[in-house]
Every structure is written in structure tokens, then in C-alpha cells.
PDB file of C-alpha atoms in Angstrom:
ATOM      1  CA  UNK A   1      20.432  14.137   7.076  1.00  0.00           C
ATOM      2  CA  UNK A   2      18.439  12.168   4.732  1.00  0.00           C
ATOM      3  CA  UNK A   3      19.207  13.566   0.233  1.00  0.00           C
ATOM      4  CA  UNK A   4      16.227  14.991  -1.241  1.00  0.00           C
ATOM      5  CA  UNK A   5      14.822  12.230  -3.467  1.00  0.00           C
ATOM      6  CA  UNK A   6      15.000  13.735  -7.009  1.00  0.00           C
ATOM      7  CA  UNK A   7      16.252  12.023 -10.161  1.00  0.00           C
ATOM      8  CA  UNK A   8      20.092  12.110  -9.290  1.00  0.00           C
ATOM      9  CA  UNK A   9      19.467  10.576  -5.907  1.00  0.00           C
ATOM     10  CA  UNK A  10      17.245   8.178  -8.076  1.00  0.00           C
ATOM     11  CA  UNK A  11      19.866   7.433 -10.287  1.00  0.00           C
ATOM     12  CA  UNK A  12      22.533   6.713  -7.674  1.00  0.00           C
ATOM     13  CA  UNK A  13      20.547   4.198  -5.772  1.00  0.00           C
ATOM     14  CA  UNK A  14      19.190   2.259  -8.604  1.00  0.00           C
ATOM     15  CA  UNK A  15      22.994   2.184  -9.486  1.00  0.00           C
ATOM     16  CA  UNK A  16      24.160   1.224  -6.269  1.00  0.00           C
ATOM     17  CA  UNK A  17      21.284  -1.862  -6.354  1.00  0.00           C
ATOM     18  CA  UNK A  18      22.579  -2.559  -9.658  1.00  0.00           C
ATOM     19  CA  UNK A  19      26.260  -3.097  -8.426  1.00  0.00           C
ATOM     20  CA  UNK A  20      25.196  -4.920  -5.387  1.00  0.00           C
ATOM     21  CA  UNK A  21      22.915  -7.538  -7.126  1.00  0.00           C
ATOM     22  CA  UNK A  22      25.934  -8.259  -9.439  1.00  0.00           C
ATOM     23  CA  UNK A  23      28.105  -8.932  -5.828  1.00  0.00           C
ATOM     24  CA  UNK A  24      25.497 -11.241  -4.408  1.00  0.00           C
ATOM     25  CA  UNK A  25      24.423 -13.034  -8.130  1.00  0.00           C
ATOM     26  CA  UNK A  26      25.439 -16.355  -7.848  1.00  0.00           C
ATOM     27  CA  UNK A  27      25.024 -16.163  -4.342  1.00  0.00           C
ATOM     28  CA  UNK A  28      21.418 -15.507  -5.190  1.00  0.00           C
ATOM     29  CA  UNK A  29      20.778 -18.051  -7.825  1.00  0.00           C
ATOM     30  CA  UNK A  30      22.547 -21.219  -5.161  1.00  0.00           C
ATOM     31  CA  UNK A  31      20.028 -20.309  -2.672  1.00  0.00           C
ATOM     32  CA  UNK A  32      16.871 -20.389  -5.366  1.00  0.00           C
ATOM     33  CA  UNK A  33      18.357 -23.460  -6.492  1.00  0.00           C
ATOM     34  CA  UNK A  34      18.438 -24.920  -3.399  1.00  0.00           C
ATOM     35  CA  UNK A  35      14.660 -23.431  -2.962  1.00  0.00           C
ATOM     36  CA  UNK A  36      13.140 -23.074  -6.038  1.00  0.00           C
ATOM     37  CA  UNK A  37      13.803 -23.671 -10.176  1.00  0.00           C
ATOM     38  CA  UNK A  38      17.484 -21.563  -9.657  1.00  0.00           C
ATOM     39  CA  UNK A  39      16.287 -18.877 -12.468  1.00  0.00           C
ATOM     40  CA  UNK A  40      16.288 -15.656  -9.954  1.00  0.00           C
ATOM     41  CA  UNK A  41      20.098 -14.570 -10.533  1.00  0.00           C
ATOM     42  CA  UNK A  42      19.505 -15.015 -13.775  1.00  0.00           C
ATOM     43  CA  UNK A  43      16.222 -13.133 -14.420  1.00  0.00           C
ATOM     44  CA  UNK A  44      16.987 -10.223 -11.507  1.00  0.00           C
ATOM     45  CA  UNK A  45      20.066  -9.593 -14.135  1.00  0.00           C
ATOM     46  CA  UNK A  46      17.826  -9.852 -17.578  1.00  0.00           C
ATOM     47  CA  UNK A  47      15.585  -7.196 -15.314  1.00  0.00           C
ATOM     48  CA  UNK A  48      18.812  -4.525 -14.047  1.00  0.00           C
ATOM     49  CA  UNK A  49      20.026  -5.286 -18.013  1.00  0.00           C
ATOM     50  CA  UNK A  50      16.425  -3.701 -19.602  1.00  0.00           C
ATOM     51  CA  UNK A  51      16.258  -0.883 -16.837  1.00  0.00           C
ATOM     52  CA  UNK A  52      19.703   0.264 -17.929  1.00  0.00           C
ATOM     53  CA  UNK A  53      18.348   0.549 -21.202  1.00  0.00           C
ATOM     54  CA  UNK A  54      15.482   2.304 -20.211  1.00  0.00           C
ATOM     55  CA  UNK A  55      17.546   4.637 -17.872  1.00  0.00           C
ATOM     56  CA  UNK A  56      19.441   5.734 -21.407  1.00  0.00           C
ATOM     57  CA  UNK A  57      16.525   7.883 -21.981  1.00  0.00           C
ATOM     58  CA  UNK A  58      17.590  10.109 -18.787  1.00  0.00           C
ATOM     59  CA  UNK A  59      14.463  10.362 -16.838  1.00  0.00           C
ATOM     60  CA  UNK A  60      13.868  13.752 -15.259  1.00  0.00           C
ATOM     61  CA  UNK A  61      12.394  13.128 -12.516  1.00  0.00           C
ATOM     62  CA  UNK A  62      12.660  10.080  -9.544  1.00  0.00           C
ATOM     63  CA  UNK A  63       9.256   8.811 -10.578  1.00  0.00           C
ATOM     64  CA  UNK A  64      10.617   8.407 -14.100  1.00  0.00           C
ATOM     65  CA  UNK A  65      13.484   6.870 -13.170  1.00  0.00           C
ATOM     66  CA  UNK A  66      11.217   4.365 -10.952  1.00  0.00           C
ATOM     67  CA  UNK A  67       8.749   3.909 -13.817  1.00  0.00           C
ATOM     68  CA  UNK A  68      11.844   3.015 -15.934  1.00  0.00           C
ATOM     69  CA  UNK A  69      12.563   0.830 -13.263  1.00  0.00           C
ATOM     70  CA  UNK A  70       9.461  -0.814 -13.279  1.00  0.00           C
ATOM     71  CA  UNK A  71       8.699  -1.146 -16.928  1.00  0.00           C
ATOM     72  CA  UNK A  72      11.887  -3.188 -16.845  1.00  0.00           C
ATOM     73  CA  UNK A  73      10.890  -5.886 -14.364  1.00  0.00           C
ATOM     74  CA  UNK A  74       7.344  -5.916 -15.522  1.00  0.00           C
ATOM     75  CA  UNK A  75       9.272  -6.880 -19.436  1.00  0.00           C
ATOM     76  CA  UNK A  76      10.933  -9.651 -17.440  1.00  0.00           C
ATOM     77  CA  UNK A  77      10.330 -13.611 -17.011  1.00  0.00           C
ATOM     78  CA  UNK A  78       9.617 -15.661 -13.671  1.00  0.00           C
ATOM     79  CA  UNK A  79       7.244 -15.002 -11.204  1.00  0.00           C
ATOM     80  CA  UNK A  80       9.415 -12.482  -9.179  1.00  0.00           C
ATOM     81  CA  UNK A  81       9.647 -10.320 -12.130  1.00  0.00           C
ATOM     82  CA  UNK A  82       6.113  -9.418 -12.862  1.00  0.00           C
ATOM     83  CA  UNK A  83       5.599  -8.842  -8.686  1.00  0.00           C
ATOM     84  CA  UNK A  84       9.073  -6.271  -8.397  1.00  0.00           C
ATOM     85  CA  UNK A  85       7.450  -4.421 -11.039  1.00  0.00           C
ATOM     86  CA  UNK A  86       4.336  -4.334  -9.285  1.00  0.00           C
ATOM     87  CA  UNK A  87       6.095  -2.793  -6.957  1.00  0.00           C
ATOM     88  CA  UNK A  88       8.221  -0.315  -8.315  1.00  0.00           C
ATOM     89  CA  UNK A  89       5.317   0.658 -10.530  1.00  0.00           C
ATOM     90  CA  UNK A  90       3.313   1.601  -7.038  1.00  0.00           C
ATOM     91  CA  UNK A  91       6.594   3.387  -5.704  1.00  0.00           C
ATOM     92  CA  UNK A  92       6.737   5.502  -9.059  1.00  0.00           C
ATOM     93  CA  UNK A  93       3.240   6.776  -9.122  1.00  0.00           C
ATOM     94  CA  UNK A  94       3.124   7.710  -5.408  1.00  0.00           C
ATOM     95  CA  UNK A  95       5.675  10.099  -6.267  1.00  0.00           C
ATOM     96  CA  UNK A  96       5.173  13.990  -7.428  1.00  0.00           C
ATOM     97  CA  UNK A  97       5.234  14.549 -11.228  1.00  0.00           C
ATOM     98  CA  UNK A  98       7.991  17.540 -10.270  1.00  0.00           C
ATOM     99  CA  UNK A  99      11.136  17.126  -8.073  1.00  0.00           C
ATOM    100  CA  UNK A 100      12.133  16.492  -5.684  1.00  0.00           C
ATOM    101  CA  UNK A 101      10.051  13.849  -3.502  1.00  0.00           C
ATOM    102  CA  UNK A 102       9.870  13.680  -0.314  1.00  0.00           C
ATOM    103  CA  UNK A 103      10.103  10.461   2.456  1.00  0.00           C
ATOM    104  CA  UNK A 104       6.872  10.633   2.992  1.00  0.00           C
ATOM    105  CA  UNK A 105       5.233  10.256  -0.632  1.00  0.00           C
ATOM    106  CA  UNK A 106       8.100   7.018  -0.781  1.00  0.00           C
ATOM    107  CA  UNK A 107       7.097   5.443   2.376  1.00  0.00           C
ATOM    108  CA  UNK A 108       3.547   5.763   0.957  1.00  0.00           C
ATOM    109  CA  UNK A 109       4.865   4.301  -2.624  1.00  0.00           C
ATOM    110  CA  UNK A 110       6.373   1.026  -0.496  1.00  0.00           C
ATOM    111  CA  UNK A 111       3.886   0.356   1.447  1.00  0.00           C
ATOM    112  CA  UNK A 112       1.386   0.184  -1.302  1.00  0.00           C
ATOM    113  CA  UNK A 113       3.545  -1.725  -3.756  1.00  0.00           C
ATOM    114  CA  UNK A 114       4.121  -3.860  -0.671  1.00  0.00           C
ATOM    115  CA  UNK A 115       0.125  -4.466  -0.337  1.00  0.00           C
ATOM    116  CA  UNK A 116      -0.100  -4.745  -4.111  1.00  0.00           C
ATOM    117  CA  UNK A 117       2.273  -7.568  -3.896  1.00  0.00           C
ATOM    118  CA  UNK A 118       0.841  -9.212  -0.912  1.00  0.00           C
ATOM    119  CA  UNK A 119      -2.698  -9.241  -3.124  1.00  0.00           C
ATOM    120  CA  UNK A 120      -1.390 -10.380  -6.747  1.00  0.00           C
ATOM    121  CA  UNK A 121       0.433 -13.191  -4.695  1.00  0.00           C
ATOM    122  CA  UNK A 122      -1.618 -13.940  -1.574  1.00  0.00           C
ATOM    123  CA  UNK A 123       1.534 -13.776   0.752  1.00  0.00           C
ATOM    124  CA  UNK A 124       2.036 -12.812   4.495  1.00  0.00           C
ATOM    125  CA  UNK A 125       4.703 -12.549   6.383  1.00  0.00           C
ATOM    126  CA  UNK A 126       6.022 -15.299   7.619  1.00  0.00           C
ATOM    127  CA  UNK A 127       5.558 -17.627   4.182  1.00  0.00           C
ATOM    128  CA  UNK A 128       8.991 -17.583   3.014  1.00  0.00           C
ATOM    129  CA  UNK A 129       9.121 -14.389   0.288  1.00  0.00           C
ATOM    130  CA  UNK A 130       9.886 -11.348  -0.472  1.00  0.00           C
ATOM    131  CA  UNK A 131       7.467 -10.311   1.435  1.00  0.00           C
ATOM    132  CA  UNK A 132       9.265 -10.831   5.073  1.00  0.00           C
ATOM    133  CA  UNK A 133      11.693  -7.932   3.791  1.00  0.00           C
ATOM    134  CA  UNK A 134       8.935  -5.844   2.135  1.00  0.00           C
ATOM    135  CA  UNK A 135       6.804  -5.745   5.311  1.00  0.00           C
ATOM    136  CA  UNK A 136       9.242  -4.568   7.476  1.00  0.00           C
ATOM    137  CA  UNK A 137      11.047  -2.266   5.421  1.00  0.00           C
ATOM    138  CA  UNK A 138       7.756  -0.246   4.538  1.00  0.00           C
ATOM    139  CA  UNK A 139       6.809   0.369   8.224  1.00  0.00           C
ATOM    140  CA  UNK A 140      10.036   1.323   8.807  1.00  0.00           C
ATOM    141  CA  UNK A 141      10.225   3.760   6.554  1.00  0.00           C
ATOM    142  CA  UNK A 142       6.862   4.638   7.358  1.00  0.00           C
ATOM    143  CA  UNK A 143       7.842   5.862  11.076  1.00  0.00           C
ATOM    144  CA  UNK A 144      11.043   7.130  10.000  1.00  0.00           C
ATOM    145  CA  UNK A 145       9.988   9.370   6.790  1.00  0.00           C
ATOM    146  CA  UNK A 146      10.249  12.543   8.609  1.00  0.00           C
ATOM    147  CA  UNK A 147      13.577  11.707  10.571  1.00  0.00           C
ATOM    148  CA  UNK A 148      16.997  11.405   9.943  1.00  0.00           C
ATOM    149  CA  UNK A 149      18.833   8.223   7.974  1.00  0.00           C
ATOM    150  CA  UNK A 150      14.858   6.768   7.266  1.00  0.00           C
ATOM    151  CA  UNK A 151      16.257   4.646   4.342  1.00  0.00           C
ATOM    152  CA  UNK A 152      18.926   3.075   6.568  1.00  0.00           C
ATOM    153  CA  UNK A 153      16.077   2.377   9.315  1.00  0.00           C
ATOM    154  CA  UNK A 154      14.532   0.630   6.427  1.00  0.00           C
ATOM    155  CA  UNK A 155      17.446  -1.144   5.279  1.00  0.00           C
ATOM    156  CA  UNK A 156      17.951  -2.639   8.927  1.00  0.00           C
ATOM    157  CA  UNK A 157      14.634  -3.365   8.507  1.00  0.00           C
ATOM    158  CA  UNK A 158      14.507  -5.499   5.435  1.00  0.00           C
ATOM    159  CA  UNK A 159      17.446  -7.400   6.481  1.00  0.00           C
ATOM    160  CA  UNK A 160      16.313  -8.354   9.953  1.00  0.00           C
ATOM    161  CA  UNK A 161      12.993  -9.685   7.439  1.00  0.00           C
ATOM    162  CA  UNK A 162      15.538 -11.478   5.268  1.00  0.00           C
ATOM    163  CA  UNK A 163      16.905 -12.918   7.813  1.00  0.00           C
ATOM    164  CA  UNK A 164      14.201 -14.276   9.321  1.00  0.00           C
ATOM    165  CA  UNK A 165      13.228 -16.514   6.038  1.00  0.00           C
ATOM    166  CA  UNK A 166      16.072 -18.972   6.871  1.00  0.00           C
ATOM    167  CA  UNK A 167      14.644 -20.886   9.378  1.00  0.00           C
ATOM    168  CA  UNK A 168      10.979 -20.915   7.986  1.00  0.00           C
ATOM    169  CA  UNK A 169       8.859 -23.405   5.720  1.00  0.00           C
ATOM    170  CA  UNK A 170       7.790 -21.541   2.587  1.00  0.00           C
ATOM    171  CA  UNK A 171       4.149 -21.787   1.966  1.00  0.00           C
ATOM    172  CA  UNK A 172       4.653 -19.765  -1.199  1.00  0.00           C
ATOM    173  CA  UNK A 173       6.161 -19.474  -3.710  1.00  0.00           C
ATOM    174  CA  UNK A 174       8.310 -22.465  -5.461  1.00  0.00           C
ATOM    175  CA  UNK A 175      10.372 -23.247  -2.154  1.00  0.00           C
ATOM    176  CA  UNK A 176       6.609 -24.180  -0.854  1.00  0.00           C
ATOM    177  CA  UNK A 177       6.649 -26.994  -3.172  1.00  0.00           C
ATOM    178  CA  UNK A 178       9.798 -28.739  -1.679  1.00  0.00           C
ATOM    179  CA  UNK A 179       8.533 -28.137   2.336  1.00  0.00           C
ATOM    180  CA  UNK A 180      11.517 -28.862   4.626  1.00  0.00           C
ATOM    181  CA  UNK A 181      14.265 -29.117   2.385  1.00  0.00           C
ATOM    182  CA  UNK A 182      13.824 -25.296   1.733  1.00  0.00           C
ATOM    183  CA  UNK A 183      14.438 -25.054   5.181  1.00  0.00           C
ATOM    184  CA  UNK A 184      18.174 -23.210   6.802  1.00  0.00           C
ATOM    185  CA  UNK A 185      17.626 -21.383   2.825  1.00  0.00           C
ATOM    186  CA  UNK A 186      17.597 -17.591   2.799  1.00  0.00           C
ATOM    187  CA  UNK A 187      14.697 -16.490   0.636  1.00  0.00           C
ATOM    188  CA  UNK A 188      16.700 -14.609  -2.376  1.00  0.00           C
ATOM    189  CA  UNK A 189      13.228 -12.770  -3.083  1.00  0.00           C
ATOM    190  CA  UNK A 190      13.530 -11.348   0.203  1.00  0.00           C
ATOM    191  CA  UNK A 191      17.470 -10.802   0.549  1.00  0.00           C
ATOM    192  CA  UNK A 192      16.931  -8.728  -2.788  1.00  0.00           C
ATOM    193  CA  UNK A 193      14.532  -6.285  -1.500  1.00  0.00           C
ATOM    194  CA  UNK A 194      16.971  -5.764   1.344  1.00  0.00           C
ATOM    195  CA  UNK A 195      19.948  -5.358  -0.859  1.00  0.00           C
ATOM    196  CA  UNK A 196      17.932  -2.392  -2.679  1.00  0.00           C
ATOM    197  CA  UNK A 197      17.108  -0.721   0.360  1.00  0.00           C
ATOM    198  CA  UNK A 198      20.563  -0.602   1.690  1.00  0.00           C
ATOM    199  CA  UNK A 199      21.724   0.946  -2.012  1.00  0.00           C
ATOM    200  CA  UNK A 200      18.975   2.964  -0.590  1.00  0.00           C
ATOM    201  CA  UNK A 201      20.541   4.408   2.401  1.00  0.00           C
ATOM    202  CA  UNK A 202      23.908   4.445   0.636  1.00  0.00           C
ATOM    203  CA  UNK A 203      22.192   6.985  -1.839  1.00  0.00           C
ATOM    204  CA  UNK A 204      20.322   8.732   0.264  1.00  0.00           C
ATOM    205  CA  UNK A 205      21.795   8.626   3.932  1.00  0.00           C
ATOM    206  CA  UNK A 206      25.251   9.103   3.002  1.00  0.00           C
TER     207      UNK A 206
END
């Protein structure tokens, strides 16, 4: 059965992204180097860094641990910075000022952040981004809020999206500016987002 989302659960899963990121760095920054200016490893870590500081405040709630979260990213370089923040900021404020939250109010966080995203920087699925995990992973966790394991569901989701960037020609983004070479590349923008959503269902879904 899916955790309660309250600040522990919070906690644990921005942890677990934390950890995970530092696994898959370098493999990160080869494939924006192959795609792009090769900066994402190294600004996804100056981001993780800043929300650890943030976190040493102790947040009481899962939307302060989110807002920490996105505060972080938004105090971070590159384009992707800026955009996760976005994101997380959207996530935060859909949930209750009290714990805990519920899979409903974070389905509803995603999948605005997701459209906030998709507005600030005019992507769709199918352009090569973050996006093609985003998409996914919010109406997955859209139709699985109520049910058991919805985090996982999403996490499946977001990787199947991931996955699908290898084989495409970006058409945003900096892999857009080097067309076919870009192409049998992994978007790292996208294989992030699914790496936090399966910290996700580690935290949450046991």
C-alpha cells in the first residue's frame, strides 16, 4: 500500500533521488555532451548540493520540503534548472499546508508543474526533453492516485518516456541545435525525471 506523503516520506525520496543522481552523474553529463553543452551532471549536482542546505532547516511538512526543493533548482544555472524548479515549485503548492498529503493533491502538483513546463519552454512530447518522462509520469499517477503502488505506476511510466527520447530528433532544447547527431542519445532531462520518480516509489511503495 502506497506511505502517506508527509515530510518523512518527503525526506526519504528526495534522499533516495539524491543518491541515485550521484549513481547515474557522469552517466548523465556523457549523454548531454553528446547532446547538448555537457553542463547537466554538473548543474543537477550544484541543484541536490543547495537543496541539502535548504533541507537543514527541517521542513515540517512535504510541501516544505518540496518548496526547499524547488527554491534550490530555481537558485541554479542552465536552462534545466530554472524549468525543475518550475516544477517542483507547482508540486509544493498543490500540496496541503498540514500533513500528510494525499496521491491525489500530488498527481494534481505533477501534472501542473508538467503544463507549467511545457508553457515556459514550448515543448511536447515527442521533442526530445524532459518532457517525454514528465508527460507520462503525470497521467500515470493521475489514474493511479487512489490505488495501490501509484508512484511505481509512475515510475514505469517516466522510464518507458525516457526511453523513448533515444531514437528521436530533438526539436528543443540544445540537442535541437545538432539535429541527427543527437540521435541513439537518451535525453538526460528526461532520464532524470524518471530517476526521481522511481526514488519515488522506493519511498513511498516500499
Amino acid at each position: 500500500m502506497t506511505a502517506a506523503l508527509d515530510r518523512t516520506a518527503a525526506r526519504r525520496w528526495v534522499e533516495a533521488f539524491a543518491a541515485d543522481f550521484e549513481t547515474q552523474r557522469e552517466r548523465l553529463t556523457e549523454l548531454d555532451r553528446a547532446a547538448g553543452d555537457g553542463d547537466f551532471g554538473a548543474n543537477l549536482r550544484s541543484a541536490l548540493g543547495k537543496v541539502q542546505q535548504r533541507l537543514a532547516a527541517d521542513p515540517d511538512t512535504a510541501r516544505g520540503v518540496f518548496a526547499a526543493v524547488s527554491d534550490a533548482f530555481l537558485d541554479t544555472g542552465g536552462t534545466s534548472g530554472p524549468l525543475f524548479g518550475m516544477w517542483f515549485r507547482a508540486l509544493s503548492r498543490a500540496l496541503p499546508e498540514t500533513d500528510p498529503a494525499d496521491l491525489t493533491q500530488l498527481a494534481e502538483g505533477v501534472r501542473e508543474g508538467t503544463a507549467t513546463v511545457q508553457r515556459l519552454g514550448g515543448a511536447e512530447v515527442g521533442d526530445k526533453t524532459m518532457v517525454d518522462a514528465m508527460v507520462p509520469a503525470a497521467a500515470a499517477l493521475v489514474d493511479a492516485a487512489g490505488a495501490q503502488k501509484a508512484l511505481t505506476a509512475a515510475a514505469e511510466a517516466a522510464e518507458q518516456g525516457a526511453a523513448s527520447t533515444e531514437e528521436l530528433v530533438a526539436r528543443r532544447g540544445r540537442a535541437s541545435y545538432v539535429g541527427e547527431v543527437a540521435r541513439g542519445v537518451l535525453d538526460p532531462g528526461a532520464l532524470a525525471v524518471a530517476l526521481f520518480f522511481r526514488a519515488g516509489a522506493r519511498a513511498l511503495d516500499g
